[in-house]
Amino acid sequence: MRGLLVGRFQPFHNGHLNVVLSIMKEVDELIIVVGSAEKSHSLDNPFTAGERILMISKTLRKYNFPFYVIPIKDIEFNSLWVSYVESLTPKFDVVYSGNPLVRVLFKERNYKVKRPQMFNRKELSGEEIRRRMLSGEPWENLVPKEVAEVIEEIDGVNRLRSLLESDKL
Amino acid sequence: MRGLLVGRFQPFHNGHLNVVLSIMKEVDELIIVVGSAEKSHSLDNPFTAGERILMISKTLRKYNFPFYVIPIKDIEFNSLWVSYVESLTPKFDVVYSGNPLVRVLFKERNYKVKRPQMFNRKELSGEEIRRRMLSGEPWENLVPKEVAEVIEEIDGVNRLRSLLESDKL
Amino acid sequence: MRGLLVGRFQPFHNGHLNVVLSIMKEVDELIIVVGSAEKSHSLDNPFTAGERILMISKTLRKYNFPFYVIPIKDIEFNSLWVSYVESLTPKFDVVYSGNPLVRVLFKERNYKVKRPQMFNRKELSGEEIRRRMLSGEPWENLVPKEVAEVIEEIDGVNRLRSLLESDKL
Amino acid sequence: MRGLLVGRFQPFHNGHLNVVLSIMKEVDELIIVVGSAEKSHSLDNPFTAGERILMISKTLRKYNFPFYVIPIKDIEFNSLWVSYVESLTPKFDVVYSGNPLVRVLFKERNYKVKRPQMFNRKELSGEEIRRRMLSGEPWENLVPKEVAEVIEEIDGVNRLRSLLESDKL
Amino acid sequence: MRGLLVGRFQPFHNGHLNVVLSIMKEVDELIIVVGSAEKSHSLDNPFTAGERILMISKTLRKYNFPFYVIPIKDIEFNSLWVSYVESLTPKFDVVYSGNPLVRVLFKERNYKVKRPQMFNRKELSGEEIRRRMLSGEPWENLVPKEVAEVIEEIDGVNRLRSLLESDKL
Amino acid sequence: MRGLLVGRFQPFHNGHLNVVLSIMKEVDELIIVVGSAEKSHSLDNPFTAGERILMISKTLRKYNFPFYVIPIKDIEFNSLWVSYVESLTPKFDVVYSGNPLVRVLFKERNYKVKRPQMFNRKELSGEEIRRRMLSGEPWENLVPKEVAEVIEEIDGVNRLRSLLESDKL
């Protein structure tokens, strides 16, 4: 059985990792869709799809579990979206998502849909991690160490901070 | 003379029907543009273009008046939009719209533009009808019975409610 | 039962009309998809979607049969196309098409697909009619009289001829 | 040395002109990118790219300095944007922008980036000028006289005001 | 009076220059549309829009005549194209084009359209010049010297030749 | 060091596998770009991106070498393409491609580019394999056994054959 997990992963954090580890017990292979693949260099979406693919792949490789990481851009056409995902991924049997829109769309296409359990949402959220990066608080403990390495390598925290101050022409 | 009426029709309600019936007295044929055709499955735009076309066509057929229902997606390029509408519709002589942007765009292209009179805007609005669907209040009396049938057939109220609660990854 | 017929209709001719009349005996309502809706003003696709919608609607209205005419543009993404058509049309049960790609795509999505019988393909084809328009031979007898009227109204034969000679910069 | 200046220029005002005149002392040629080229006929972006190109060109011609004015539309894909600008413009050596996102994107591509000094930001801003147009206050003194002429020629103030009142269907 | 000239300018050659010089006698300002702006690095379209803008601007500057050079990409939607050009250019009164499609499209929108006279089409054509570049024959005498300089600066002949041999995976 | 290999992989065959195995000796990680990701269900491009990703991943997993398989659609804008690839992939140091356009584009962006050696091009080519599928000749020996399994599972040969005969409306 193959599962599909959808997220933006800005960045991939320990909450995501827990979800992945728990899904791994239910399926034989896992497809991870990196959503909003076209978004980067903004306060809500600082990292490119390529950078997020790197974070996820580096983290998961040690678990010796077959996974696929596939970037998928927003298409602003909800009723097309399931078909869009299907055409870019291997066939899958069950969809995991915390997003009600994603769940509705796949349910209407007759997919089995599950809501992954998330723990400690206050700390383990992309929003909180980006907030800490901006304010200079520690965030590295909230992400896998491979993710922290990727972010350091691309100087990600400085990218985020440089986006902050605005003085448009 | 052929008229053009532009709307999103989320859903098509009695206010829209009144406008259509009143325009029918002024023109020989009516083109109804279903705008934001790519939008569906969101709180503001729950229904697909196909579903909205069905609502409108089923309602209007009994009036024995020549009409066209044409889906047109947003193009995010205002100065192209009139040309876009023109290329997808039969020629028309007069444009009816309550939206000032639509009126400005067609006026600058030298169309005759009219503002349809709307009654009872408090109840007869898509926003109010969607609010009632979400809160469980009666809404069926605000739409033609053919529209209520279509919405029931596609289980539209449940779709809307499923979109409400959010817990993004 | 609702049927779906896909074509480019450049222009809508008596062969198309025969197919439509024969499908009308098998379904309760018919959706006619005007494909390649974005194409016009070329030797293979001289007429806009709006002009083709007018040809079809004017011809079919006298048959007093419920039909929908919906323009759909090419999306250059075959595996998305069925979903694209579904989102812009009312639900349908059976698909009629002479195009093998269309038949494959709908079959893979579990639709019932039929191949309409075409008669006199040598004369009743868009290609032959456009050829006659260019060469000055009679073509009006190959299309419904409403179609001939539309083409005359838009000066369609002259448009086609003006596209012929080329002297690019 | 060739410089690149990015802005929306809704409209081109004396603040922009000051920046241009000051950059002219540092470079041999100047490329002016008219951003959000697809946007017009909205309260924030009333003028088309063509109208903005006209404003800028008419104003700058008297300075006898080599410049290029190039419309570039938003592509909603930040990490592609520098490459997009590069493909539509002559090669450039230094980028001037008050927008932190633009500065980050070009810096990551190893461009020299400068922040132009802006004076009297309270009055010399597109937002303030559009506000005055809407409220009927004088604005002509805040823009070059060529810009005021273009806006008068296209009846720009009336366009802006017509967009204000809304009564959507 | 403002004229509009449409071409791909791959590259801008003496035939184009002659046309421009002859149009300059008929209009007060000239807009030059660099078509297929998104195309480059192919045998038929080797140069980017930015490179073509540079060729044209450098060549024309010495004539001290007001001109605009504006890149416009193909939109594969003929009936939208005039509107697309209008939105990205200052208003114009007369259109010059050797391309029958361009002439038909502008004529249907009620523009005055003229066909520029071309001399020595056998040598003065982009196709011939690109053929000579590939085969190592002299081509520099067929283009303005500014154009030859730009092509040398970007190592354009080598780019063209590198595109020739194919061995696809 | 990370390498990047670009192909359409319609289907992934033993020639591709040989190239991959030989690149594995030169790099530490390999990114495989599945090009023309939007293409499927045509005679030249029968398989979806998802199906091709499955073929490649299933084949390569046994080699215990870190690889990424990333679908990238055509963007018809050559000078943007390198940037597009960069934004969707982890950083890479060397590019392998048999396609001269791909090599030119990456070279102009200062990448190290290598041309992989291909053996037995007459048999080991996607074109030849698709021809054999259509004509009923044996093809399974030309692809890894995992690829043959995927093609059987999706009934790929029948899909290809169904696309052959044409009788367009």
PDB file of C-alpha atoms in Angstrom, chain B residues 64-158:
ATOM      1  CA  ASN B  64     -38.416  29.741 -23.272  1.00  0.00           C
ATOM      2  CA  PHE B  65     -35.974  32.568 -23.908  1.00  0.00           C
ATOM      3  CA  PRO B  66     -32.733  32.173 -25.890  1.00  0.00           C
ATOM      4  CA  PHE B  67     -29.783  32.247 -23.523  1.00  0.00           C
ATOM      5  CA  TYR B  68     -26.131  31.155 -23.427  1.00  0.00           C
ATOM      6  CA  VAL B  69     -24.238  30.182 -20.260  1.00  0.00           C
ATOM      7  CA  ILE B  70     -20.497  30.451 -20.675  1.00  0.00           C
ATOM      8  CA  PRO B  71     -17.798  29.761 -18.085  1.00  0.00           C
ATOM      9  CA  ILE B  72     -14.950  32.283 -18.039  1.00  0.00           C
ATOM     10  CA  LYS B  73     -12.003  32.054 -15.738  1.00  0.00           C
ATOM     11  CA  ASP B  74     -10.207  34.927 -14.066  1.00  0.00           C
ATOM     12  CA  ILE B  75      -7.187  36.058 -16.005  1.00  0.00           C
ATOM     13  CA  GLU B  76      -5.622  38.557 -13.569  1.00  0.00           C
ATOM     14  CA  PHE B  77      -5.063  40.967 -16.445  1.00  0.00           C
ATOM     15  CA  ASN B  78      -7.864  43.520 -16.345  1.00  0.00           C
ATOM     16  CA  SER B  79      -7.052  45.294 -19.600  1.00  0.00           C
ATOM     17  CA  LEU B  80      -7.293  41.950 -21.465  1.00  0.00           C
ATOM     18  CA  TRP B  81     -10.529  40.831 -19.914  1.00  0.00           C
ATOM     19  CA  VAL B  82     -13.055  42.404 -22.309  1.00  0.00           C
ATOM     20  CA  SER B  83     -11.213  40.900 -25.246  1.00  0.00           C
ATOM     21  CA  TYR B  84     -11.164  37.558 -23.458  1.00  0.00           C
ATOM     22  CA  VAL B  85     -14.925  37.664 -22.924  1.00  0.00           C
ATOM     23  CA  GLU B  86     -15.488  38.733 -26.539  1.00  0.00           C
ATOM     24  CA  SER B  87     -13.524  35.798 -27.903  1.00  0.00           C
ATOM     25  CA  LEU B  88     -15.527  33.225 -25.935  1.00  0.00           C
ATOM     26  CA  THR B  89     -19.022  34.632 -26.479  1.00  0.00           C
ATOM     27  CA  PRO B  90     -21.323  35.552 -29.374  1.00  0.00           C
ATOM     28  CA  LYS B  91     -21.320  39.287 -30.160  1.00  0.00           C
ATOM     29  CA  PHE B  92     -23.315  41.394 -27.687  1.00  0.00           C
ATOM     30  CA  ASP B  93     -24.650  44.946 -27.585  1.00  0.00           C
ATOM     31  CA  VAL B  94     -25.180  45.800 -23.943  1.00  0.00           C
ATOM     32  CA  VAL B  95     -23.501  44.719 -20.707  1.00  0.00           C
ATOM     33  CA  TYR B  96     -25.252  44.354 -17.343  1.00  0.00           C
ATOM     34  CA  SER B  97     -23.146  44.328 -14.216  1.00  0.00           C
ATOM     35  CA  GLY B  98     -23.235  45.439 -10.605  1.00  0.00           C
ATOM     36  CA  ASN B  99     -19.441  45.364 -10.457  1.00  0.00           C
ATOM     37  CA  PRO B 100     -17.767  48.758 -11.048  1.00  0.00           C
ATOM     38  CA  LEU B 101     -14.589  47.194 -12.469  1.00  0.00           C
ATOM     39  CA  VAL B 102     -16.596  45.285 -15.079  1.00  0.00           C
ATOM     40  CA  ARG B 103     -18.498  48.454 -15.958  1.00  0.00           C
ATOM     41  CA  VAL B 104     -15.297  50.524 -16.309  1.00  0.00           C
ATOM     42  CA  LEU B 105     -13.611  47.896 -18.499  1.00  0.00           C
ATOM     43  CA  PHE B 106     -16.526  47.569 -20.922  1.00  0.00           C
ATOM     44  CA  LYS B 107     -17.157  51.337 -21.001  1.00  0.00           C
ATOM     45  CA  GLU B 108     -13.541  51.973 -22.032  1.00  0.00           C
ATOM     46  CA  ARG B 109     -14.161  49.561 -24.927  1.00  0.00           C
ATOM     47  CA  ASN B 110     -17.217  51.632 -25.919  1.00  0.00           C
ATOM     48  CA  TYR B 111     -19.902  49.191 -24.804  1.00  0.00           C
ATOM     49  CA  LYS B 112     -23.258  50.355 -23.541  1.00  0.00           C
ATOM     50  CA  VAL B 113     -23.248  49.396 -19.871  1.00  0.00           C
ATOM     51  CA  LYS B 114     -26.208  49.125 -17.487  1.00  0.00           C
ATOM     52  CA  ARG B 115     -26.405  48.564 -13.755  1.00  0.00           C
ATOM     53  CA  PRO B 116     -29.141  46.051 -12.949  1.00  0.00           C
ATOM     54  CA  GLN B 117     -31.461  46.912 -10.084  1.00  0.00           C
ATOM     55  CA  MET B 118     -31.113  44.520  -7.155  1.00  0.00           C
ATOM     56  CA  PHE B 119     -33.793  44.121  -4.487  1.00  0.00           C
ATOM     57  CA  ASN B 120     -33.498  42.840  -0.943  1.00  0.00           C
ATOM     58  CA  ARG B 121     -29.702  42.718  -1.080  1.00  0.00           C
ATOM     59  CA  LYS B 122     -29.561  41.736   2.588  1.00  0.00           C
ATOM     60  CA  GLU B 123     -31.059  38.319   1.993  1.00  0.00           C
ATOM     61  CA  LEU B 124     -30.533  37.826  -1.724  1.00  0.00           C
ATOM     62  CA  SER B 125     -26.768  37.601  -1.835  1.00  0.00           C
ATOM     63  CA  GLY B 126     -24.448  34.661  -2.318  1.00  0.00           C
ATOM     64  CA  GLU B 127     -22.608  35.589   0.847  1.00  0.00           C
ATOM     65  CA  GLU B 128     -25.743  35.427   2.983  1.00  0.00           C
ATOM     66  CA  ILE B 129     -26.832  32.137   1.432  1.00  0.00           C
ATOM     67  CA  ARG B 130     -23.435  30.547   2.050  1.00  0.00           C
ATOM     68  CA  ARG B 131     -23.516  31.850   5.636  1.00  0.00           C
ATOM     69  CA  ARG B 132     -26.886  30.180   6.173  1.00  0.00           C
ATOM     70  CA  MET B 133     -25.669  26.912   4.702  1.00  0.00           C
ATOM     71  CA  LEU B 134     -22.756  26.918   7.127  1.00  0.00           C
ATOM     72  CA  SER B 135     -24.830  27.799  10.183  1.00  0.00           C
ATOM     73  CA  GLY B 136     -27.660  25.415   9.391  1.00  0.00           C
ATOM     74  CA  GLU B 137     -30.278  28.126   8.815  1.00  0.00           C
ATOM     75  CA  PRO B 138     -32.856  27.779   6.009  1.00  0.00           C
ATOM     76  CA  TRP B 139     -31.600  29.023   2.625  1.00  0.00           C
ATOM     77  CA  GLU B 140     -33.675  27.065   0.123  1.00  0.00           C
ATOM     78  CA  ASN B 141     -36.308  29.821  -0.083  1.00  0.00           C
ATOM     79  CA  LEU B 142     -33.687  32.239  -1.404  1.00  0.00           C
ATOM     80  CA  VAL B 143     -32.868  30.234  -4.553  1.00  0.00           C
ATOM     81  CA  PRO B 144     -34.943  28.800  -7.414  1.00  0.00           C
ATOM     82  CA  LYS B 145     -36.070  25.250  -6.638  1.00  0.00           C
ATOM     83  CA  GLU B 146     -33.911  23.873  -9.500  1.00  0.00           C
ATOM     84  CA  VAL B 147     -30.868  25.339  -7.772  1.00  0.00           C
ATOM     85  CA  ALA B 148     -31.806  23.739  -4.461  1.00  0.00           C
ATOM     86  CA  GLU B 149     -32.099  20.413  -6.281  1.00  0.00           C
ATOM     87  CA  VAL B 150     -28.676  20.702  -7.853  1.00  0.00           C
ATOM     88  CA  ILE B 151     -27.085  21.615  -4.525  1.00  0.00           C
ATOM     89  CA  GLU B 152     -28.762  18.658  -2.843  1.00  0.00           C
ATOM     90  CA  GLU B 153     -27.692  16.301  -5.637  1.00  0.00           C
ATOM     91  CA  ILE B 154     -24.032  17.263  -5.242  1.00  0.00           C
ATOM     92  CA  ASP B 155     -24.296  17.336  -1.434  1.00  0.00           C
ATOM     93  CA  GLY B 156     -23.185  20.955  -1.607  1.00  0.00           C
ATOM     94  CA  VAL B 157     -23.959  21.992   1.960  1.00  0.00           C
ATOM     95  CA  ASN B 158     -21.783  19.237   3.361  1.00  0.00           C
TER      96      ASN B 158
END
